[in-house]
Short mmCIF file of C-alpha atoms in Angstrom, two decimals:
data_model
loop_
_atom_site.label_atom_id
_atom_site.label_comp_id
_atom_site.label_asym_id
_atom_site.label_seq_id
_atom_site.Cartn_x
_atom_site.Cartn_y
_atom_site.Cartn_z
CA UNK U 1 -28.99 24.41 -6.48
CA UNK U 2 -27.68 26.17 -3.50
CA UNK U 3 -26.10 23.66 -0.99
CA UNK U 4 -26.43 24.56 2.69
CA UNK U 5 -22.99 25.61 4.35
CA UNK U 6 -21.49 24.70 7.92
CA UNK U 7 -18.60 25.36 9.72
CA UNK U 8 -17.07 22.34 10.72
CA UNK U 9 -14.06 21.53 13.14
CA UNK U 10 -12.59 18.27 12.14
CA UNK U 11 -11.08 15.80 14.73
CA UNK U 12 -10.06 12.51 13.19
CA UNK U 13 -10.33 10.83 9.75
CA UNK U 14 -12.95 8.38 8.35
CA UNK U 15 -12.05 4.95 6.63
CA UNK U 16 -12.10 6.39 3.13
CA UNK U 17 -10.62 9.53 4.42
CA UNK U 18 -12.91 12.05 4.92
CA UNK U 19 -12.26 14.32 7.52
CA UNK U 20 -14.59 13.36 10.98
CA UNK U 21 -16.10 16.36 12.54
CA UNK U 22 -18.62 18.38 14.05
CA UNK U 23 -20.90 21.84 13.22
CA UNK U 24 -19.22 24.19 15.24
CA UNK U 25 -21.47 27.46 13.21
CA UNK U 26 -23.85 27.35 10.85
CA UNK U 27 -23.20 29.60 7.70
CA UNK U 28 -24.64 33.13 8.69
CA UNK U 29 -22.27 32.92 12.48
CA UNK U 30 -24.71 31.45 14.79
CA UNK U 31 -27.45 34.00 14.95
CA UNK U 32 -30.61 31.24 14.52
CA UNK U 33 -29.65 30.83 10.84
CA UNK U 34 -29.95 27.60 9.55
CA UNK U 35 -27.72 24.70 10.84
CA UNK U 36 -27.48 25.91 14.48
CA UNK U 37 -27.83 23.60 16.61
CA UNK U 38 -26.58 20.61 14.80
CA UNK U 39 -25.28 17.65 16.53
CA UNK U 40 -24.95 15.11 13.74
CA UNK U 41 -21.31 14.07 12.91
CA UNK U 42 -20.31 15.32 9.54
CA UNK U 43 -17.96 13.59 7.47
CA UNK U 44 -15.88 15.46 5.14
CA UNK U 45 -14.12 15.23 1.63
CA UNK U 46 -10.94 17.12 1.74
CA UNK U 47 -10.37 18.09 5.11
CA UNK U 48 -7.82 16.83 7.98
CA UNK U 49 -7.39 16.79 11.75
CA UNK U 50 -7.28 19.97 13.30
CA UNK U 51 -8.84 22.07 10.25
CA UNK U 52 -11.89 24.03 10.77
CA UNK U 53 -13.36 24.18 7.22
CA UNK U 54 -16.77 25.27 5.47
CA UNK U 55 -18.29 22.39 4.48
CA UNK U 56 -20.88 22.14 1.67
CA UNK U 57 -23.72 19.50 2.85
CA UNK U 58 -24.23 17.08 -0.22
CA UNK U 59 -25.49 14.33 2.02
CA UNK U 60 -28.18 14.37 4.78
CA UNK U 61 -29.11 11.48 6.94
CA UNK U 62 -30.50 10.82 10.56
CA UNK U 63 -27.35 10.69 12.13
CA UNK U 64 -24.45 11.88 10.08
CA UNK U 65 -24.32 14.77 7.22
CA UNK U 66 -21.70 13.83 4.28
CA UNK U 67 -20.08 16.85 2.77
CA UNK U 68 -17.02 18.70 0.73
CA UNK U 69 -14.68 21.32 2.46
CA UNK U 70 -15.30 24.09 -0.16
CA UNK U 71 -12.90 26.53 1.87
CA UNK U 72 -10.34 25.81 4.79
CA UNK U 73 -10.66 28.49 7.24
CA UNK U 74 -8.03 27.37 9.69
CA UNK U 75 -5.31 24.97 7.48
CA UNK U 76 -3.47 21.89 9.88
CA UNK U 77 0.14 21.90 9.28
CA UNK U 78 0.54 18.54 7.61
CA UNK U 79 -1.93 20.31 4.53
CA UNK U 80 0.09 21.17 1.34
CA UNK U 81 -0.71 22.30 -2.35
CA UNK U 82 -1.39 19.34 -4.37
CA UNK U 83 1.58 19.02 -6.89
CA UNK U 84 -1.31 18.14 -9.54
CA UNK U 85 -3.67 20.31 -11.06
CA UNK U 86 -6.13 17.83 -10.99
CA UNK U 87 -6.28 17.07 -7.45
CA UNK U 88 -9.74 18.89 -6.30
CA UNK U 89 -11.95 17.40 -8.71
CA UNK U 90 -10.15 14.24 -9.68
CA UNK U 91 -11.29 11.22 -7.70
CA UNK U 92 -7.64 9.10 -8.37
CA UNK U 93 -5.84 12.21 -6.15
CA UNK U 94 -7.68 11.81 -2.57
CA UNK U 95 -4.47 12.34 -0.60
CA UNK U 96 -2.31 15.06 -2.60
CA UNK U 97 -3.25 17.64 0.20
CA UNK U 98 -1.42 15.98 2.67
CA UNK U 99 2.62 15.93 3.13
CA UNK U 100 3.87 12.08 2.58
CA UNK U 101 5.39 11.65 6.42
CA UNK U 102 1.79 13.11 7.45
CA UNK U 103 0.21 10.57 4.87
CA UNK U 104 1.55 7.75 6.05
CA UNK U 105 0.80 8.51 10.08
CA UNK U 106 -2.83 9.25 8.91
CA UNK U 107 -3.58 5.94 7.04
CA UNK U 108 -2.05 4.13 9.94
CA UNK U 109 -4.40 5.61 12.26
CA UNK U 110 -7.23 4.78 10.19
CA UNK U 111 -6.12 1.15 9.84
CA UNK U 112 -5.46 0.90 13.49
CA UNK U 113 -8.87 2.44 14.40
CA UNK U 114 -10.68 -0.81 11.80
CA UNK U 115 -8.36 -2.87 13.81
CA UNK U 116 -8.79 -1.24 17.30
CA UNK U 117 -11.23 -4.17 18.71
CA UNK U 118 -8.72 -6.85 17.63
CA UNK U 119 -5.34 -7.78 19.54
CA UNK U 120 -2.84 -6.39 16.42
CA UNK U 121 -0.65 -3.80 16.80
CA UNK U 122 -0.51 -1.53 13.65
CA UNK U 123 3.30 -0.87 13.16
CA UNK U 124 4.87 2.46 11.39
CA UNK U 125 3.84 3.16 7.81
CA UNK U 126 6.71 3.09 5.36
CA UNK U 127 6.10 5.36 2.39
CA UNK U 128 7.13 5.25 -0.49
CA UNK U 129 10.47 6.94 -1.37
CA UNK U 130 9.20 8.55 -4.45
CA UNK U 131 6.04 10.55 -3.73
CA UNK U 132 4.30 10.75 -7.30
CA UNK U 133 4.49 8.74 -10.04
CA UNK U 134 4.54 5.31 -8.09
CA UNK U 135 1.06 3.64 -8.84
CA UNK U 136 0.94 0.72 -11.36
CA UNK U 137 -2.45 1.08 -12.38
CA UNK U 138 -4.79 3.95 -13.63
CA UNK U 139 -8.67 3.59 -14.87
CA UNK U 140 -9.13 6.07 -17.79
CA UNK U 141 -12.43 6.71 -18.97
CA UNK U 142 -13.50 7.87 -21.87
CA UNK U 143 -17.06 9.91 -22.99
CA UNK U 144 -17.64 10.20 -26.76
CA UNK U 145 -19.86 13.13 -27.72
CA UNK U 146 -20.26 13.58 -31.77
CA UNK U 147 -16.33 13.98 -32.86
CA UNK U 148 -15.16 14.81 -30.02
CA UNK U 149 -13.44 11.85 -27.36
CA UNK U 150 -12.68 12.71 -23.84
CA UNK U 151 -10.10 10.77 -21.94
CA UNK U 152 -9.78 11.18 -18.22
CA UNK U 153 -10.65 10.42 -14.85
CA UNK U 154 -13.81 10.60 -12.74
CA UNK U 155 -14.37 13.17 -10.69
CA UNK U 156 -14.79 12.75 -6.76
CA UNK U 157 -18.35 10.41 -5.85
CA UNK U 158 -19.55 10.68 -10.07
CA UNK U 159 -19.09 9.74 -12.98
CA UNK U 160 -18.33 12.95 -14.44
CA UNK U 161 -15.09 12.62 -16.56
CA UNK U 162 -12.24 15.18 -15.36
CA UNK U 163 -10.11 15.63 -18.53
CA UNK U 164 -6.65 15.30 -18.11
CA UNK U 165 -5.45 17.09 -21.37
#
């Protein structure tokens, strides 16, 4: 199935931290080619503030399109390679893309912006001092297929197991 492509120029992040954006071409550069001319906000997996990124659509609805960034065109500077392998397809990895100081600002934000109607003041994130390795708890699945057992993670939004190896 071919999924339709858009150039999107992200501006903020969402509560689960999809980039927040906006179409600014269609795939094909704006020459009548489908997507021109969308308005609809377009949330998407992967991508931060500042990035302009082409965004595979794998959600359409009235208002809003739901999407992956499937290439950054223009990188912010808080992006950074993901120390594991994994991180693209695995869905236990969502923030490996982004530096740890950057990390922390960016989850504030999005806390403060649930929060923005109420009278608290979101104070400074303190990360963690060690950047991997610091989580207590892990969900391993496991798919059994004649002989052979695979142990690993889900992938992103399915239930596709990412093995681990």
């Amino acid at each position: 199935m071919n999924q339709r492509l858009l150039t999107v120029l992200v501006h903020d992040l969402a509560h689960g931290g999809a980039g927040v954006g906006r179409v600014v071409a269609p795939e094909g550069g704006g020459d009548g080619s489908e997507g021109e001319g969308e308005s609809r906000i377009c949330f998407v997996e992967g991508a931060l503030p500042g990035e302009r990124v082409r965004m595979a659509v794998d959600a359409e609805h009235k208002r809003w399109l739901r999407g992956h960034a499937v290439e950054i065109l223009e990188a912010a500077p808080e992006r950074v390679a993901a120390p594991c392998g994994l991180a693209d397809r695995c869905g236990g990895c969502g923030w490996q893309h982004v530096d740890a100081a950057a990390q922390a600002e960016l989850k504030r934000r999005i806390v403060a912006g649930q929060l923005r109607r109420l009278p608290i003041a979101v104070e400074r994130v303190q990360p963690s001092p060690q950047a991997l390795g610091y989580r207590r708890r892990a969900r391993v699945h496991y798919r059994r297929s004649g002989e052979t057992l695979t142990l690993g993670f889900y992938g992103q939004r399915s239930h596709e197991i990412v093995d681990c190896e």
